[in-house]
PDB file of C-alpha atoms in Angstrom:
ATOM      1  CA  MET A1403     106.682 -20.877 122.108  1.00 59.00           C
ATOM      2  CA  PHE A1404     104.427 -21.042 119.083  1.00 77.00           C
ATOM      3  CA  LYS A1405     105.105 -18.428 116.442  1.00 90.00           C
ATOM      4  CA  PHE A1406     103.324 -17.850 113.205  1.00 94.00           C
ATOM      5  CA  GLU A1407     105.524 -16.376 110.510  1.00 96.00           C
ATOM      6  CA  ILE A1408     103.614 -14.003 108.242  1.00 97.00           C
ATOM      7  CA  GLU A1409     106.715 -13.275 106.173  1.00 97.00           C
ATOM      8  CA  PRO A1410     110.462 -13.203 106.918  1.00 97.00           C
ATOM      9  CA  GLY A1411     110.912 -10.774 109.888  1.00 97.00           C
ATOM     10  CA  LEU A1412     107.180 -10.493 110.727  1.00 98.00           C
ATOM     11  CA  ALA A1413     105.361 -12.953 112.991  1.00 98.00           C
ATOM     12  CA  LEU A1414     102.583 -13.371 115.517  1.00 97.00           C
ATOM     13  CA  LYS A1415     102.588 -15.328 118.710  1.00 96.00           C
ATOM     14  CA  PRO A1416     100.173 -15.611 121.601  1.00 95.00           C
ATOM     15  CA  LEU A1417     100.693 -13.145 124.459  1.00 96.00           C
ATOM     16  CA  GLU A1418     102.511 -14.871 127.301  1.00 96.00           C
ATOM     17  CA  LEU A1419     103.443 -13.888 130.848  1.00 95.00           C
ATOM     18  CA  GLY A1420     107.062 -13.427 129.871  1.00 96.00           C
ATOM     19  CA  ASP A1421     106.132 -10.658 127.410  1.00 96.00           C
ATOM     20  CA  ALA A1422     105.190  -8.146 130.154  1.00 96.00           C
ATOM     21  CA  ASN A1423     108.500  -6.307 130.385  1.00 95.00           C
ATOM     22  CA  ALA A1424     109.038  -5.898 126.626  1.00 96.00           C
ATOM     23  CA  LEU A1425     105.420  -4.826 126.188  1.00 95.00           C
ATOM     24  CA  TYR A1426     105.748  -2.200 128.875  1.00 94.00           C
ATOM     25  CA  GLU A1427     109.045  -0.929 127.297  1.00 95.00           C
ATOM     26  CA  MET A1428     107.292  -0.541 123.852  1.00 94.00           C
ATOM     27  CA  ILE A1429     104.352   1.309 125.485  1.00 93.00           C
ATOM     28  CA  ASP A1430     106.639   3.531 127.472  1.00 93.00           C
ATOM     29  CA  LYS A1431     108.693   4.472 124.412  1.00 94.00           C
ATOM     30  CA  SER A1432     105.616   5.092 122.288  1.00 90.00           C
ATOM     31  CA  ARG A1433     103.430   6.994 124.749  1.00 89.00           C
ATOM     32  CA  GLU A1434     102.975  10.217 122.640  1.00 89.00           C
ATOM     33  CA  HIS A1435     102.234   8.161 119.578  1.00 84.00           C
ATOM     34  CA  LEU A1436      99.692   5.800 121.292  1.00 85.00           C
ATOM     35  CA  ARG A1437      97.937   8.089 123.737  1.00 84.00           C
ATOM     36  CA  THR A1438      95.961  10.046 121.186  1.00 82.00           C
ATOM     37  CA  TYR A1439      93.592   7.158 120.570  1.00 81.00           C
ATOM     38  CA  LEU A1440      94.140   4.634 123.318  1.00 81.00           C
ATOM     39  CA  HIS A1441      92.958   5.234 126.867  1.00 77.00           C
ATOM     40  CA  PHE A1442      95.113   2.503 128.547  1.00 83.00           C
ATOM     41  CA  VAL A1443      98.370   4.364 127.806  1.00 84.00           C
ATOM     42  CA  ASP A1444      97.902   7.037 130.528  1.00 86.00           C
ATOM     43  CA  MET A1445      96.690   4.282 132.955  1.00 85.00           C
ATOM     44  CA  THR A1446      99.911   2.321 132.244  1.00 89.00           C
ATOM     45  CA  LYS A1447     102.296   3.940 134.733  1.00 90.00           C
ATOM     46  CA  SER A1448     104.648   1.047 135.611  1.00 90.00           C
ATOM     47  CA  ALA A1449     105.776  -2.339 134.447  1.00 92.00           C
ATOM     48  CA  ALA A1450     103.440  -3.723 137.161  1.00 94.00           C
ATOM     49  CA  ASP A1451     100.418  -2.278 135.365  1.00 93.00           C
ATOM     50  CA  THR A1452     101.485  -4.038 132.149  1.00 94.00           C
ATOM     51  CA  LYS A1453     102.079  -7.218 134.013  1.00 95.00           C
ATOM     52  CA  ALA A1454      98.547  -7.103 135.451  1.00 94.00           C
ATOM     53  CA  PHE A1455      97.179  -6.605 131.932  1.00 94.00           C
ATOM     54  CA  VAL A1456      99.174  -9.461 130.522  1.00 96.00           C
ATOM     55  CA  GLU A1457      98.073 -11.804 133.418  1.00 97.00           C
ATOM     56  CA  GLN A1458      94.429 -10.914 132.799  1.00 96.00           C
ATOM     57  CA  SER A1459      94.807 -11.263 128.989  1.00 96.00           C
ATOM     58  CA  VAL A1460      96.578 -14.669 129.307  1.00 97.00           C
ATOM     59  CA  ARG A1461      93.648 -15.922 131.455  1.00 97.00           C
ATOM     60  CA  SER A1462      91.078 -14.441 129.056  1.00 96.00           C
ATOM     61  CA  ASN A1463      92.777 -16.074 126.091  1.00 95.00           C
ATOM     62  CA  ALA A1464      92.808 -19.534 127.970  1.00 95.00           C
ATOM     63  CA  GLU A1465      89.061 -19.028 128.616  1.00 96.00           C
ATOM     64  CA  GLN A1466      88.614 -18.190 124.980  1.00 95.00           C
ATOM     65  CA  ASN A1467      86.953 -14.846 125.712  1.00 96.00           C
ATOM     66  CA  THR A1468      89.654 -13.007 123.894  1.00 96.00           C
ATOM     67  CA  PHE A1469      92.598 -13.741 121.596  1.00 95.00           C
ATOM     68  CA  VAL A1470      95.524 -11.431 121.992  1.00 96.00           C
ATOM     69  CA  ALA A1471      98.657 -11.921 119.914  1.00 97.00           C
ATOM     70  CA  VAL A1472     102.066 -10.225 120.023  1.00 97.00           C
ATOM     71  CA  ILE A1473     103.342  -8.694 116.716  1.00 98.00           C
ATOM     72  CA  LEU A1474     107.104  -9.381 116.300  1.00 98.00           C
ATOM     73  CA  VAL A1475     109.221  -7.531 113.810  1.00 98.00           C
ATOM     74  CA  ASP A1476     112.609  -9.097 113.547  1.00 97.00           C
ATOM     75  CA  ASP A1477     111.791 -10.952 116.892  1.00 95.00           C
ATOM     76  CA  GLN A1478     111.218  -7.625 118.634  1.00 96.00           C
ATOM     77  CA  MET A1479     108.075  -6.715 120.366  1.00 96.00           C
ATOM     78  CA  ALA A1480     106.162  -4.296 118.018  1.00 97.00           C
ATOM     79  CA  GLY A1481     102.704  -4.224 119.371  1.00 97.00           C
ATOM     80  CA  LEU A1482      99.575  -6.250 119.813  1.00 97.00           C
ATOM     81  CA  VAL A1483      96.655  -7.423 117.641  1.00 97.00           C
ATOM     82  CA  GLY A1484      93.701  -9.485 118.842  1.00 96.00           C
ATOM     83  CA  TYR A1485      90.086  -9.977 119.505  1.00 97.00           C
ATOM     84  CA  ASN A1486      89.164  -7.730 122.414  1.00 93.00           C
ATOM     85  CA  GLN A1487      86.052  -9.885 122.936  1.00 93.00           C
ATOM     86  CA  ILE A1488      84.650 -12.915 121.234  1.00 97.00           C
ATOM     87  CA  ASN A1489      80.991 -13.605 121.266  1.00 97.00           C
ATOM     88  CA  TRP A1490      80.698 -17.308 120.606  1.00 97.00           C
ATOM     89  CA  THR A1491      76.882 -17.391 120.677  1.00 97.00           C
ATOM     90  CA  ASN A1492      76.610 -14.917 117.870  1.00 98.00           C
ATOM     91  CA  LYS A1493      79.973 -15.890 116.212  1.00 98.00           C
ATOM     92  CA  ASN A1494      81.420 -12.370 116.163  1.00 97.00           C
ATOM     93  CA  ALA A1495      84.372 -10.617 117.585  1.00 97.00           C
ATOM     94  CA  GLU A1496      85.831  -7.111 117.829  1.00 95.00           C
ATOM     95  CA  ILE A1497      89.350  -6.684 116.619  1.00 96.00           C
ATOM     96  CA  GLY A1498      91.799  -4.219 118.257  1.00 94.00           C
ATOM     97  CA  TYR A1499      95.452  -3.402 117.694  1.00 94.00           C
ATOM     98  CA  TRP A1500      98.265  -1.019 118.254  1.00 94.00           C
ATOM     99  CA  LEU A1501     101.900  -0.603 117.095  1.00 96.00           C
ATOM    100  CA  GLY A1502     104.805   0.974 118.743  1.00 96.00           C
ATOM    101  CA  ALA A1503     106.042   4.168 117.133  1.00 94.00           C
ATOM    102  CA  PRO A1504     109.107   2.644 115.421  1.00 95.00           C
ATOM    103  CA  PHE A1505     106.907   0.192 113.449  1.00 96.00           C
ATOM    104  CA  VAL A1506     104.123   2.397 111.915  1.00 94.00           C
ATOM    105  CA  ARG A1507     103.610   3.191 108.279  1.00 93.00           C
ATOM    106  CA  LYS A1508     105.349   0.012 107.137  1.00 95.00           C
ATOM    107  CA  GLY A1509     102.377  -2.211 106.349  1.00 95.00           C
ATOM    108  CA  VAL A1510     102.939  -4.332 109.555  1.00 97.00           C
ATOM    109  CA  MET A1511      99.434  -3.790 110.989  1.00 96.00           C
ATOM    110  CA  THR A1512      97.574  -4.533 107.798  1.00 97.00           C
ATOM    111  CA  LYS A1513      99.502  -7.813 107.352  1.00 98.00           C
ATOM    112  CA  ALA A1514      99.096  -8.829 110.997  1.00 97.00           C
ATOM    113  CA  THR A1515      95.363  -7.937 111.080  1.00 97.00           C
ATOM    114  CA  ARG A1516      94.754  -9.846 107.800  1.00 97.00           C
ATOM    115  CA  VAL A1517      96.225 -13.003 109.332  1.00 96.00           C
ATOM    116  CA  LEU A1518      94.158 -12.528 112.506  1.00 95.00           C
ATOM    117  CA  ILE A1519      91.013 -12.064 110.361  1.00 96.00           C
ATOM    118  CA  ASP A1520      91.758 -15.239 108.409  1.00 96.00           C
ATOM    119  CA  TYR A1521      92.309 -17.071 111.603  1.00 95.00           C
ATOM    120  CA  GLY A1522      89.004 -15.808 113.102  1.00 96.00           C
ATOM    121  CA  PHE A1523      86.959 -16.990 110.131  1.00 97.00           C
ATOM    122  CA  ASN A1524      88.789 -20.318 109.353  1.00 96.00           C
ATOM    123  CA  HIS A1525      89.860 -21.484 112.838  1.00 94.00           C
ATOM    124  CA  PHE A1526      87.256 -19.968 115.245  1.00 96.00           C
ATOM    125  CA  GLY A1527      84.381 -20.144 112.753  1.00 97.00           C
ATOM    126  CA  LEU A1528      83.400 -16.448 113.148  1.00 98.00           C
ATOM    127  CA  ASN A1529      80.676 -14.964 111.050  1.00 97.00           C
ATOM    128  CA  ARG A1530      81.411 -11.273 111.690  1.00 97.00           C
ATOM    129  CA  ILE A1531      84.533  -9.319 112.775  1.00 97.00           C
ATOM    130  CA  GLU A1532      84.238  -5.686 113.682  1.00 95.00           C
ATOM    131  CA  LEU A1533      86.955  -3.146 113.625  1.00 93.00           C
ATOM    132  CA  ARG A1534      86.414   0.173 115.384  1.00 87.00           C
ATOM    133  CA  ALA A1535      88.529   3.206 114.737  1.00 85.00           C
ATOM    134  CA  ALA A1536      88.340   6.832 115.788  1.00 80.00           C
ATOM    135  CA  LYS A1537      87.069   9.070 113.012  1.00 80.00           C
ATOM    136  CA  GLU A1538      90.309  11.062 113.212  1.00 84.00           C
ATOM    137  CA  ASN A1539      92.590   8.002 113.334  1.00 83.00           C
ATOM    138  CA  LEU A1540      93.431   7.925 109.621  1.00 87.00           C
ATOM    139  CA  ALA A1541      96.088   5.209 109.928  1.00 89.00           C
ATOM    140  CA  SER A1542      93.598   2.738 111.636  1.00 86.00           C
ATOM    141  CA  ARG A1543      90.906   3.629 109.230  1.00 90.00           C
ATOM    142  CA  GLY A1544      93.432   2.975 106.370  1.00 92.00           C
ATOM    143  CA  VAL A1545      93.972  -0.536 107.789  1.00 94.00           C
ATOM    144  CA  ALA A1546      90.263  -1.135 107.730  1.00 93.00           C
ATOM    145  CA  GLU A1547      89.940   0.108 104.170  1.00 94.00           C
ATOM    146  CA  LYS A1548      92.824  -2.002 102.969  1.00 96.00           C
ATOM    147  CA  LEU A1549      91.189  -5.040 104.489  1.00 96.00           C
ATOM    148  CA  ASN A1550      87.856  -4.293 102.830  1.00 94.00           C
ATOM    149  CA  PHE A1551      85.882  -3.629 106.050  1.00 91.00           C
ATOM    150  CA  VAL A1552      82.547  -1.997 105.277  1.00 91.00           C
ATOM    151  CA  TYR A1553      81.862   1.361 107.035  1.00 86.00           C
ATOM    152  CA  GLU A1554      78.652   0.964 108.851  1.00 86.00           C
ATOM    153  CA  GLY A1555      78.452   4.235 110.790  1.00 75.00           C
ATOM    154  CA  THR A1556      79.843   6.381 113.516  1.00 70.00           C
ATOM    155  CA  LYS A1557      79.330   5.814 117.232  1.00 60.00           C
ATOM    156  CA  ARG A1558      79.414   9.135 118.869  1.00 59.00           C
ATOM    157  CA  GLN A1559      80.727   9.739 122.434  1.00 54.00           C
ATOM    158  CA  CYS A1560      81.305   6.004 123.147  1.00 52.00           C
ATOM    159  CA  GLU A1561      84.882   6.123 124.293  1.00 50.00           C
ATOM    160  CA  TRP A1562      86.559   8.619 126.568  1.00 49.00           C
ATOM    161  CA  VAL A1563      90.281   9.153 125.770  1.00 45.00           C
ATOM    162  CA  ASN A1564      92.438  11.904 127.272  1.00 52.00           C
ATOM    163  CA  GLU A1565      89.591  13.830 128.883  1.00 51.00           C
ATOM    164  CA  VAL A1566      87.960  14.201 125.359  1.00 46.00           C
TER     165      VAL A1566
END
């Protein structure tokens, strides 16, 4: 298993088939925390749902349509960070991420996202990386601000989460 150490106790590794159970457990323990802004949480009803997501993501990573990495804190599954879609023609990608409830507000996501951004520009040769966050999601917007993303506007009514 390849693992990129960001600092002692914090690392990234590519999502693998064997991660499905630990990923489901973190989602399940963090449902209330995650469901406010992420539509997949309510659709994840069993470990089989997560296994299907992991299988699809591993295939998509292999085809280089996405790049999804596991965030490890002290070798424990903490969340995911990755490029939800990569547009090779236009050299751009959209970054997405989430952290389980026990790991928030500790600087983990900012550090992990910074590494992924550097990797995108320096390894993938990307020209543009987008980060989208709900207007009310102050934590995610804080990550964007700390990483010097430029606010370009608000997309209205573009994502349906929790019937809202």
